[in-house]
PDB file of C-alpha atoms in Angstrom:
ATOM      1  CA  UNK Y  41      -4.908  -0.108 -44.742  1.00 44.00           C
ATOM      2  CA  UNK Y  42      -7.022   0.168 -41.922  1.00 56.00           C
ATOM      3  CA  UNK Y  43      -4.451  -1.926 -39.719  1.00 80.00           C
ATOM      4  CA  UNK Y  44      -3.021  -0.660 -36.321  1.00 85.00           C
ATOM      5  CA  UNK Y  45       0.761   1.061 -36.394  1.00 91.00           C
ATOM      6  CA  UNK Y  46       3.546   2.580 -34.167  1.00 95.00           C
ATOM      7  CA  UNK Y  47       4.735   5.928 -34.855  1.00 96.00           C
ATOM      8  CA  UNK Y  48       7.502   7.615 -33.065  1.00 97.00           C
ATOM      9  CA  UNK Y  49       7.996  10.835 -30.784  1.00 97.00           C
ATOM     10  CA  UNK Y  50      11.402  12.324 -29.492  1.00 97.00           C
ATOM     11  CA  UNK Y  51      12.335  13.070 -26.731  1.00 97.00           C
ATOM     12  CA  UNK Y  52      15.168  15.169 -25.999  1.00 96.00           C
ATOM     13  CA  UNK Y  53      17.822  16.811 -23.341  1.00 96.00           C
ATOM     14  CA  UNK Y  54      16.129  20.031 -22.425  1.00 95.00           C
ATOM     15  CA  UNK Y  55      19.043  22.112 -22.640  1.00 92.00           C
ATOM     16  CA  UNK Y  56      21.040  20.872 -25.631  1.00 91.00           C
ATOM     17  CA  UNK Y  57      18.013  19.189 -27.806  1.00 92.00           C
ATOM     18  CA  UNK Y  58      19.934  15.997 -28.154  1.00 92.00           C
ATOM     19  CA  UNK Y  59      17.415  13.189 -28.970  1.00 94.00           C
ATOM     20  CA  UNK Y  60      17.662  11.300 -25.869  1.00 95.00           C
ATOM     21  CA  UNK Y  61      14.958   8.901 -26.205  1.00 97.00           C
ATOM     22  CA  UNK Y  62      11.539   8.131 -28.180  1.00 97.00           C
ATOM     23  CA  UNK Y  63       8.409   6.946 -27.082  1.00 97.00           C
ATOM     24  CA  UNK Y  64       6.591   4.530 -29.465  1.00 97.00           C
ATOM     25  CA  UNK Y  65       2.874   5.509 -29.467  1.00 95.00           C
ATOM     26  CA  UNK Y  66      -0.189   3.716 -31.015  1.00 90.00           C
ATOM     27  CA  UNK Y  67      -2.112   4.636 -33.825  1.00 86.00           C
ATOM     28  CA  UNK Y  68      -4.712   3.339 -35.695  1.00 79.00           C
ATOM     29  CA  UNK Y  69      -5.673   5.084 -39.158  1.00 72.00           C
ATOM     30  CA  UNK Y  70      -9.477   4.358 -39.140  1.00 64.00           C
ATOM     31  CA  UNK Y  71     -10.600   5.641 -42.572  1.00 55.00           C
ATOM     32  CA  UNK Y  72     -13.871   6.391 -41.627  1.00 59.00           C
ATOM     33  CA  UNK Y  73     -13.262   8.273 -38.771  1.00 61.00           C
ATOM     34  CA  UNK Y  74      -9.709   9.820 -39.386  1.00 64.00           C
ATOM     35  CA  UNK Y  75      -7.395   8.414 -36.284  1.00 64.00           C
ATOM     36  CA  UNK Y  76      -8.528   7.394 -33.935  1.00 65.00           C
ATOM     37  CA  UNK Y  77      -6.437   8.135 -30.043  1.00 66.00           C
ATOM     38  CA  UNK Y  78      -4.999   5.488 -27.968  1.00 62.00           C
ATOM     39  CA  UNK Y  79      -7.562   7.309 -25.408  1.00 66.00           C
ATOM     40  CA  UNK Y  80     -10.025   5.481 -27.398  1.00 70.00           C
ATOM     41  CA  UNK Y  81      -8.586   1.894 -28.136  1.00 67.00           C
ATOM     42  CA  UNK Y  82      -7.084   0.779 -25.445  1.00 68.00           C
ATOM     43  CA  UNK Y  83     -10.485   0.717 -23.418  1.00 69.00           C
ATOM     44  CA  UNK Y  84     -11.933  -0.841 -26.604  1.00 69.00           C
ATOM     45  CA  UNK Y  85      -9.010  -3.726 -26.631  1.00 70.00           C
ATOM     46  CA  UNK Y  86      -9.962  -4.141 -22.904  1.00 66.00           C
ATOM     47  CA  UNK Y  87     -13.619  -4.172 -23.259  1.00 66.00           C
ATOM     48  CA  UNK Y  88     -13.178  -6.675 -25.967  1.00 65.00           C
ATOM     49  CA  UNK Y  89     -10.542  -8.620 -23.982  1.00 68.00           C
ATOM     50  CA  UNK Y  90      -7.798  -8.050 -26.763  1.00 81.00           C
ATOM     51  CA  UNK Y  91      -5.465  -5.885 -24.189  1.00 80.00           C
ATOM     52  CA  UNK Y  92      -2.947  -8.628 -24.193  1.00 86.00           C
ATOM     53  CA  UNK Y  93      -2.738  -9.711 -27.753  1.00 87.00           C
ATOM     54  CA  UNK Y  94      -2.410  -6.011 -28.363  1.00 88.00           C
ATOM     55  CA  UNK Y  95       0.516  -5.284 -25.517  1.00 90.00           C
ATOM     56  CA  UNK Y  96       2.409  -8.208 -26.768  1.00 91.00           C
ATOM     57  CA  UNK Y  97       1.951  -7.203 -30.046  1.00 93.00           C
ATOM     58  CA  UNK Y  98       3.028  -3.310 -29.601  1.00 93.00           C
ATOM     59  CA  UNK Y  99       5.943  -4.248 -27.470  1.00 95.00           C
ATOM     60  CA  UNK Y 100       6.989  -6.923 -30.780  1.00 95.00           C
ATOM     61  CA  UNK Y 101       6.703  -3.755 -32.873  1.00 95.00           C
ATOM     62  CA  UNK Y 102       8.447  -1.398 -30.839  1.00 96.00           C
ATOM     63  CA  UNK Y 103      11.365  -3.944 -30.281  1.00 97.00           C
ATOM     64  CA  UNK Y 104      11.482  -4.133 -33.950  1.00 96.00           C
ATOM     65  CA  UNK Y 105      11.735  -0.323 -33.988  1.00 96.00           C
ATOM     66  CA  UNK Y 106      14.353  -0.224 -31.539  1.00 96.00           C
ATOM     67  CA  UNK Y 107      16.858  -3.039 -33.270  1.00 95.00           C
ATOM     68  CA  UNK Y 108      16.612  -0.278 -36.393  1.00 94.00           C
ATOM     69  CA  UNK Y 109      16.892   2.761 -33.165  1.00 94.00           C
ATOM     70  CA  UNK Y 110      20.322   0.886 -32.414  1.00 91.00           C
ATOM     71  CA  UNK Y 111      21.319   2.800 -29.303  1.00 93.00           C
ATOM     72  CA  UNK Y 112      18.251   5.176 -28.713  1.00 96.00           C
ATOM     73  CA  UNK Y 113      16.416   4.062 -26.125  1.00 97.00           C
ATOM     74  CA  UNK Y 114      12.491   3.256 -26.675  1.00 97.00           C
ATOM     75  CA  UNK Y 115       9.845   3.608 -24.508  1.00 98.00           C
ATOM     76  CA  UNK Y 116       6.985   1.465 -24.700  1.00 97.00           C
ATOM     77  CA  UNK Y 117       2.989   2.177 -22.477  1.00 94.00           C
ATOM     78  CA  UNK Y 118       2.352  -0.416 -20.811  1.00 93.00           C
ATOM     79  CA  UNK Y 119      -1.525  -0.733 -20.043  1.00 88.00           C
ATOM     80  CA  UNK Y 120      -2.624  -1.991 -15.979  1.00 86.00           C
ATOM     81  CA  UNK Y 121      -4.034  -5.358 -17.285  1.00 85.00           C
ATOM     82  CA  UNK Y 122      -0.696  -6.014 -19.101  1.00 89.00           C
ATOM     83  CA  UNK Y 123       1.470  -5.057 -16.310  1.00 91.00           C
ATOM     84  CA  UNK Y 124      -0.065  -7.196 -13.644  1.00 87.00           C
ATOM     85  CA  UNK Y 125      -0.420 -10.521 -15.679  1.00 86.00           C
ATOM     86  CA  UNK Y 126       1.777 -13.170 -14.303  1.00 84.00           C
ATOM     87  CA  UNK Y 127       5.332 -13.134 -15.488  1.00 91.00           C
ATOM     88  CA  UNK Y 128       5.014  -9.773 -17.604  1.00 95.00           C
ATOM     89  CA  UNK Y 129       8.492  -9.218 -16.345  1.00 96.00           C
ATOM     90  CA  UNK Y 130       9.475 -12.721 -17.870  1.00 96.00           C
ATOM     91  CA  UNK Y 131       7.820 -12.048 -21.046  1.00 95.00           C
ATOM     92  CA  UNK Y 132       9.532  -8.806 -21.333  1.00 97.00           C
ATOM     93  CA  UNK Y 133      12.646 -10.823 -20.993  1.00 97.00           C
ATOM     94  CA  UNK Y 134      11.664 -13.249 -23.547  1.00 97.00           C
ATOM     95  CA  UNK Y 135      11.176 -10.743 -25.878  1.00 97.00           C
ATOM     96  CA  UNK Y 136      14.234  -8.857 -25.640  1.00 97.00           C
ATOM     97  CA  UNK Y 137      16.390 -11.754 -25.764  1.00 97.00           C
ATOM     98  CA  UNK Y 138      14.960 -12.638 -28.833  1.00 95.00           C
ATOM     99  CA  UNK Y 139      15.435  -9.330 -30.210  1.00 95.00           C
ATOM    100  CA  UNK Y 140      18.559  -8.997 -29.843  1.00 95.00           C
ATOM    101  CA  UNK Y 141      18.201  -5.598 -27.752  1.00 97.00           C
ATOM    102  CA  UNK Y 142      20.076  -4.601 -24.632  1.00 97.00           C
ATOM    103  CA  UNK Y 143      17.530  -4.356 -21.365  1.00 97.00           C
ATOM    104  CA  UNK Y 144      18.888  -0.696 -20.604  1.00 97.00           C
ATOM    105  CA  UNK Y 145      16.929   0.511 -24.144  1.00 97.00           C
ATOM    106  CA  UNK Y 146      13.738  -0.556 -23.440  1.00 98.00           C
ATOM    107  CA  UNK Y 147      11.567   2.278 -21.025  1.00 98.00           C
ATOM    108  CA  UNK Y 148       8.241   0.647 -19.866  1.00 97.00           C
ATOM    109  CA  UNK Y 149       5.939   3.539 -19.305  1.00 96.00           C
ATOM    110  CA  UNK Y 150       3.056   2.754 -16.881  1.00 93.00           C
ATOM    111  CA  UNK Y 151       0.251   5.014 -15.128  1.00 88.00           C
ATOM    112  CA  UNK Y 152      -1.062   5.402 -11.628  1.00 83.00           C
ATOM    113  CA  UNK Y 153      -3.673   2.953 -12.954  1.00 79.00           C
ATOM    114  CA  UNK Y 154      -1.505   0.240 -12.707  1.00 78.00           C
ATOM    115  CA  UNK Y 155      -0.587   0.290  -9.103  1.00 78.00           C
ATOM    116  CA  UNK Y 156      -3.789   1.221  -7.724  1.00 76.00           C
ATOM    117  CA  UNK Y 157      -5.466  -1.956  -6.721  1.00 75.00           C
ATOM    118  CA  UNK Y 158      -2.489  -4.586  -6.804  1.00 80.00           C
ATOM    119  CA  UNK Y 159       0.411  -2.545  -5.088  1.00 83.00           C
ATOM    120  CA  UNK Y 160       2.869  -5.219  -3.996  1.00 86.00           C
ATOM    121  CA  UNK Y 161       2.154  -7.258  -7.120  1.00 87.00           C
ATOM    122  CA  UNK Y 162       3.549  -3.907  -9.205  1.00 89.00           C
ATOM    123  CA  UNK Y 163       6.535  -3.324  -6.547  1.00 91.00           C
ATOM    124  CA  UNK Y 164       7.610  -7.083  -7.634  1.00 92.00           C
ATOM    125  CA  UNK Y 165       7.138  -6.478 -11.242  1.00 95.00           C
ATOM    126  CA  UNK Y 166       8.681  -3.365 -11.274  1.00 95.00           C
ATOM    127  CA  UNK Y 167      11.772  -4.557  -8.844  1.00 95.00           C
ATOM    128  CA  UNK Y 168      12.307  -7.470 -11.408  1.00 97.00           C
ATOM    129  CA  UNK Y 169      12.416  -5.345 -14.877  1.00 97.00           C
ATOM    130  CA  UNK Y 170      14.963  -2.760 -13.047  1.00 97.00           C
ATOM    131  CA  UNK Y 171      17.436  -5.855 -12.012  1.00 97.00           C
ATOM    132  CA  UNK Y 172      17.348  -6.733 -15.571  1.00 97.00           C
ATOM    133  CA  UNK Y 173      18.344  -3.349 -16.688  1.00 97.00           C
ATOM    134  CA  UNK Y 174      14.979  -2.393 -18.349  1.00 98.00           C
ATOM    135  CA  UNK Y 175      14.101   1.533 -17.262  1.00 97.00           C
ATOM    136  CA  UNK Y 176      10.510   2.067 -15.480  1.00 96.00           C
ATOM    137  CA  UNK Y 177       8.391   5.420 -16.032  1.00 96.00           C
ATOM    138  CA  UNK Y 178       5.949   6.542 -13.854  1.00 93.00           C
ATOM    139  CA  UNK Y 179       3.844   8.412 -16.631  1.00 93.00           C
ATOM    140  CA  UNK Y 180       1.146  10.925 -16.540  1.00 89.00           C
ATOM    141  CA  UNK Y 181       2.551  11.936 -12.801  1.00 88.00           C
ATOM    142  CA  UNK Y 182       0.361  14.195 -10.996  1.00 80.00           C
ATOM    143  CA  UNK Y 183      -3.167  13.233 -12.379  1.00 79.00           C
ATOM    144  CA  UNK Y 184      -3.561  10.439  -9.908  1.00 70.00           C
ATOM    145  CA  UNK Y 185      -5.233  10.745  -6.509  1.00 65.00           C
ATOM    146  CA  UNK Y 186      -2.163   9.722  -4.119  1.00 61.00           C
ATOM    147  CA  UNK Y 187       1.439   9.906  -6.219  1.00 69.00           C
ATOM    148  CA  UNK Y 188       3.703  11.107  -3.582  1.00 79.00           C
ATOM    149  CA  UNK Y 189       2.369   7.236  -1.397  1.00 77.00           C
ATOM    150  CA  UNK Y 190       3.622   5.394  -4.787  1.00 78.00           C
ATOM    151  CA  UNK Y 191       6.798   7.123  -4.827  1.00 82.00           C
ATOM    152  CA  UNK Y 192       7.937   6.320  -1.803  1.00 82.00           C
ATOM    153  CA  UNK Y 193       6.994   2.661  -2.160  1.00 81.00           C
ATOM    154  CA  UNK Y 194       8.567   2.053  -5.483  1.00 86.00           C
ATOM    155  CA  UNK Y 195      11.559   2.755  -7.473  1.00 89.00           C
ATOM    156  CA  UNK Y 196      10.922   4.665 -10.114  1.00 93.00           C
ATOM    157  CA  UNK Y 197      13.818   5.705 -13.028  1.00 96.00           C
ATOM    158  CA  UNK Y 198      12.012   8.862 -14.496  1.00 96.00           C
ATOM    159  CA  UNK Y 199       8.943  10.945 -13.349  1.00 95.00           C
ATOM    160  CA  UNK Y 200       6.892  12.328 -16.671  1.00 95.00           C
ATOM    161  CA  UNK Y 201       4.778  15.298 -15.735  1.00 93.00           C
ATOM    162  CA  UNK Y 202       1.130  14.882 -17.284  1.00 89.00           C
ATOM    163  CA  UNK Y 203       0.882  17.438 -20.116  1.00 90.00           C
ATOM    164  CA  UNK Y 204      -1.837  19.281 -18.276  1.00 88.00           C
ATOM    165  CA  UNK Y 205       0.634  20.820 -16.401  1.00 88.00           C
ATOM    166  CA  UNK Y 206       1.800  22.811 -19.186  1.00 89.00           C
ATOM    167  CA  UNK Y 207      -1.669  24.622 -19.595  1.00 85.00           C
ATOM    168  CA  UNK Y 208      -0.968  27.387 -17.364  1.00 83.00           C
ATOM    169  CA  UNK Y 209       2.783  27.068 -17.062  1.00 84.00           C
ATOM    170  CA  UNK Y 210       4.211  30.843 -17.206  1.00 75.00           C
ATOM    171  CA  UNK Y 211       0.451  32.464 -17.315  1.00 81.00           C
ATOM    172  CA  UNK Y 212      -0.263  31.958 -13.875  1.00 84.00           C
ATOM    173  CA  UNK Y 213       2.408  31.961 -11.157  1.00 87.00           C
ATOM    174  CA  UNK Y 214       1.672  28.732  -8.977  1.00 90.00           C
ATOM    175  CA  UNK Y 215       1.357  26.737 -11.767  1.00 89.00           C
ATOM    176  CA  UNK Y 216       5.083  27.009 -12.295  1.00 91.00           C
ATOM    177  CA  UNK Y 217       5.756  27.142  -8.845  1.00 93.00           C
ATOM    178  CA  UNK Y 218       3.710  23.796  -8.798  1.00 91.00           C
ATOM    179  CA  UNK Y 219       5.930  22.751 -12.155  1.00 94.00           C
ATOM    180  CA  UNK Y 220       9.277  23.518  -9.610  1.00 95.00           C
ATOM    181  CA  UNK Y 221       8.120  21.738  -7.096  1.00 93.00           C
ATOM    182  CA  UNK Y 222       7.651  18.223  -9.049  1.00 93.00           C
ATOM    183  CA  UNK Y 223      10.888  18.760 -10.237  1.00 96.00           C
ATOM    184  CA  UNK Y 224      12.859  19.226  -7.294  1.00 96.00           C
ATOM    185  CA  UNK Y 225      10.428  16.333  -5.843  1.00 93.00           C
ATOM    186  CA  UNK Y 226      11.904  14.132  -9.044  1.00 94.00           C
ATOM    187  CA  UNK Y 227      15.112  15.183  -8.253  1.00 97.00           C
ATOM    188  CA  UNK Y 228      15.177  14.542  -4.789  1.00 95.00           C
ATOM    189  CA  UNK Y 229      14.081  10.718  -5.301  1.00 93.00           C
ATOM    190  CA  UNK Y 230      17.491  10.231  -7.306  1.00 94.00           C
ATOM    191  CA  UNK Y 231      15.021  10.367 -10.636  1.00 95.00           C
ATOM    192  CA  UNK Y 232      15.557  11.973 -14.295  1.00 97.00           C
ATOM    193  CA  UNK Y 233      12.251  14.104 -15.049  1.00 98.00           C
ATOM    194  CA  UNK Y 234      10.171  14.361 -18.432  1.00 98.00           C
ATOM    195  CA  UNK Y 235       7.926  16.953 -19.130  1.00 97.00           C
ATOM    196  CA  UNK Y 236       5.680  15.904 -22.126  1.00 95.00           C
ATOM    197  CA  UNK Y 237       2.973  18.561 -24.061  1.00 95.00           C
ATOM    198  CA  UNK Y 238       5.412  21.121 -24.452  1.00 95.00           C
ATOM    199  CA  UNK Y 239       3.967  23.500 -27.453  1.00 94.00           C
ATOM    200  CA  UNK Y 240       6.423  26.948 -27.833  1.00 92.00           C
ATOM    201  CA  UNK Y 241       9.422  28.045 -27.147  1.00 89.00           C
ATOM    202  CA  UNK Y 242       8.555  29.803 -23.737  1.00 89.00           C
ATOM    203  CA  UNK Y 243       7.473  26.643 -22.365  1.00 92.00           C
ATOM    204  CA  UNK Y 244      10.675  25.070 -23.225  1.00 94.00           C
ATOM    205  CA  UNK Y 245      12.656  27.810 -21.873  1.00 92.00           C
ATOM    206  CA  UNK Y 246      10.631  28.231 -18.740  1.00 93.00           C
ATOM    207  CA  UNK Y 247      11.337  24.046 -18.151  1.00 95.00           C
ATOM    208  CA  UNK Y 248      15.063  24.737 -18.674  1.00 95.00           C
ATOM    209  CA  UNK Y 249      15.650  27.470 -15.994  1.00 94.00           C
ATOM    210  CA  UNK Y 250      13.290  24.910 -13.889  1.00 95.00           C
ATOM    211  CA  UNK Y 251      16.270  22.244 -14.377  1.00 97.00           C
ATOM    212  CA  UNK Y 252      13.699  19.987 -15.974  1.00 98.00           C
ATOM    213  CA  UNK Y 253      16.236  17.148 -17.705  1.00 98.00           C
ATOM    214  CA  UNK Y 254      13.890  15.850 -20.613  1.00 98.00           C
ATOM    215  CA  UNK Y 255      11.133  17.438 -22.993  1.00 97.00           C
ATOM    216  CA  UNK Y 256       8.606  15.806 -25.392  1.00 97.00           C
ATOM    217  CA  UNK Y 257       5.782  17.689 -27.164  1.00 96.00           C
ATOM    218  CA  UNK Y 258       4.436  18.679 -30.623  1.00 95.00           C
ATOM    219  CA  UNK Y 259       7.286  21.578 -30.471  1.00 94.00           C
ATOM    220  CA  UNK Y 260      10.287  19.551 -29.686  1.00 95.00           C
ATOM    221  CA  UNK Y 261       8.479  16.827 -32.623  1.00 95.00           C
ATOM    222  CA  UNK Y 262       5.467  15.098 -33.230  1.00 95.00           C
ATOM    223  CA  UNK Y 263       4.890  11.217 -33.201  1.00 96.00           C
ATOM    224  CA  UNK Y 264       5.829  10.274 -36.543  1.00 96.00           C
ATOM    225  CA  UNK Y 265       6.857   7.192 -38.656  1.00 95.00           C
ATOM    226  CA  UNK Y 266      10.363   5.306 -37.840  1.00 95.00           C
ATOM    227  CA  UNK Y 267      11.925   6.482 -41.315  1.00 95.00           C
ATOM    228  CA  UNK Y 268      10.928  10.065 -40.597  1.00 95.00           C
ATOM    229  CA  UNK Y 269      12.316   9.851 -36.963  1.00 94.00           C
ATOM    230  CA  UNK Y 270      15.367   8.115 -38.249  1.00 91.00           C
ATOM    231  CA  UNK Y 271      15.880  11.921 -40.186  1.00 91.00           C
ATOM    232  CA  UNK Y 272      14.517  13.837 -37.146  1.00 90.00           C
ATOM    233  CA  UNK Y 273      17.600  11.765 -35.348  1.00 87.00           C
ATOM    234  CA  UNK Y 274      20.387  13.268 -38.078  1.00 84.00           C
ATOM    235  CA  UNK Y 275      18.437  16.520 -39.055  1.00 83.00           C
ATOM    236  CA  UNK Y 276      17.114  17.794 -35.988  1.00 76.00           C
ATOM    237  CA  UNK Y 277      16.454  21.510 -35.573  1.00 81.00           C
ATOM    238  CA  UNK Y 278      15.740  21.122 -31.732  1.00 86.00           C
ATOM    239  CA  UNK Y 279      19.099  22.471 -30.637  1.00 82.00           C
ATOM    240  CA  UNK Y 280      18.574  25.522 -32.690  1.00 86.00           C
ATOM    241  CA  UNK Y 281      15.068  25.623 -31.885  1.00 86.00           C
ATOM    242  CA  UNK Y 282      15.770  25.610 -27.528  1.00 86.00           C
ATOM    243  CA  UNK Y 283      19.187  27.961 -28.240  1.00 82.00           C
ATOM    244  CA  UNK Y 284      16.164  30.510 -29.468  1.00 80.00           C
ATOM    245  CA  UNK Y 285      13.713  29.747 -26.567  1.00 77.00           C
ATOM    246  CA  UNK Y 286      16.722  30.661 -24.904  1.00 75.00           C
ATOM    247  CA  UNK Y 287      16.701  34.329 -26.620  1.00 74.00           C
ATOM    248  CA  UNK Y 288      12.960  34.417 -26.761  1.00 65.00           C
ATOM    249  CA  UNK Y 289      12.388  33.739 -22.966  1.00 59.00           C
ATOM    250  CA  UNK Y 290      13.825  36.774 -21.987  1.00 61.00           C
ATOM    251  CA  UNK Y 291      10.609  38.634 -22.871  1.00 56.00           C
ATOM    252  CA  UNK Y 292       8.456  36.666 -20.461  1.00 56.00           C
ATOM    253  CA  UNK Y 293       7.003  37.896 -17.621  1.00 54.00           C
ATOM    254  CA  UNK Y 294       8.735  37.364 -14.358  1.00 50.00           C
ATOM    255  CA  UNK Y 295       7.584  33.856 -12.940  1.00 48.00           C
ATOM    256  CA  UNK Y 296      10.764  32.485 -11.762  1.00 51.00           C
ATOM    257  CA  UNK Y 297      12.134  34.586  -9.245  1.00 45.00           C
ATOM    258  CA  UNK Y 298      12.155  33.108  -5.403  1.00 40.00           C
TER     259      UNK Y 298
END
């Protein structure tokens, strides 16, 4: 089966490992070349002007994910060409009604990318999917060229800080004082802030005392099929796993005193 597929990552409360969420990521199991990343097929879905069929057909799939989910919510990328075609926020809509699935448990994740060239279009989109309830992301926060302009123009739910953040998080001092300051900045817009690409147990620790409210990363789980997330969601280890970042954290060096 060469076809294209879904799988799953958690997200969860950073200080008591609750799943909180899950973000539905693409994959596509190309024999020949092992996977191959999303980094690599969206541009090829664009070039090939297929970035449509393919949104609407991820978003189908992750609805279907989230009827089975029940009351996690689900958050779903959303690529720029997507999110500025007319009535996106109607076909959203659409979709959910026929799903069955309350707006408040679908997250539409979108990038800098999207509100680059077409501001006031994106304001309108985005101001229409948060009166229906739906929950907008700004992902990938901090890569762009001019974030802090965006913020103040639109109205945001959650902030999720890029995972290259987390490179020298605790290793070199202004990276975390960098890490606090998006935080606080998240904070201070009335938003709930994700870290994603968190790998150990330090990191995790490090984003707790930071008052970070959400982690994702290959350490908290990795994306993985609905049925195995559906175990992940009754078996997790995560609250054991941040109670001994807790422990383990006391070893580091000191990088968050001020």
């Amino acid at each position: 089966g060469d076809e294209l597929m879904l799988k799953y990552q958690p997200i969860v409360d950073a200080r008591t490992g609750e799943l909180t969420s899950v973000e539905a990521l693409l994959r596509w199991p190309s024999s020949s070349q092992g996977e191959i990343s999303p980094g690599d097929l969206i541009p090829l879905a664009q070039e090939s002007g297929q970035i449509l069929a393919l949104g609407s057909w991820i978003l189908d799939k992750a609805l279907l994910a989230a009827a089975e989910l029940k009351d996690v919510p689900l958050a779903v990328n959303v690529s720029p060409v997507q999110f500025r075609h007319h009535g996106f926020a109607t076909i959203v809509s659409d979709k959910l009604l026929a799903n069955g699935i309350a707006p408040h448990l679908l997250r539409i994740e979108i990038t800098e990318g999207v509100l680059i060239s077409h501001l006031d279009a994106a304001k309108s989109t985005i101001r229409q999917l948060r009166q229906m309830g739906v929950v907008v992301v700004l992902d990938d926060f901090g890569t762009g060229y001019s974030s802090l302009s965006y913020l103040q123009n639109l109205d945001f739910d959650y902030l999720k800080i890029d995972k290259s953040f987390m490179k020298d998080l605790g290793r070199r001092q202004l990276a975390t004082q960098i890490m606090r300051s998006v935080i606080d900045l998240g904070h201070s817009l009335e938003m709930k802030v994700v870290a994603e690409g968190i790998e150990n147990d330090w990191q995790a620790r490090l984003l707790q005392l930071l008052n970070c409210d959400y982690l994702q990363g290959y350490y908290i789980g990795a994306p993985m099929p609905l049925e195995d997330l559906q175990k992940f969601r009754f078996e997790n280890d995560v609250r054991e796993k941040l109670a001994r970042a807790t422990s383990a954290a006391s070893g580091l060096p000191g990088t968050i005193s001020g």
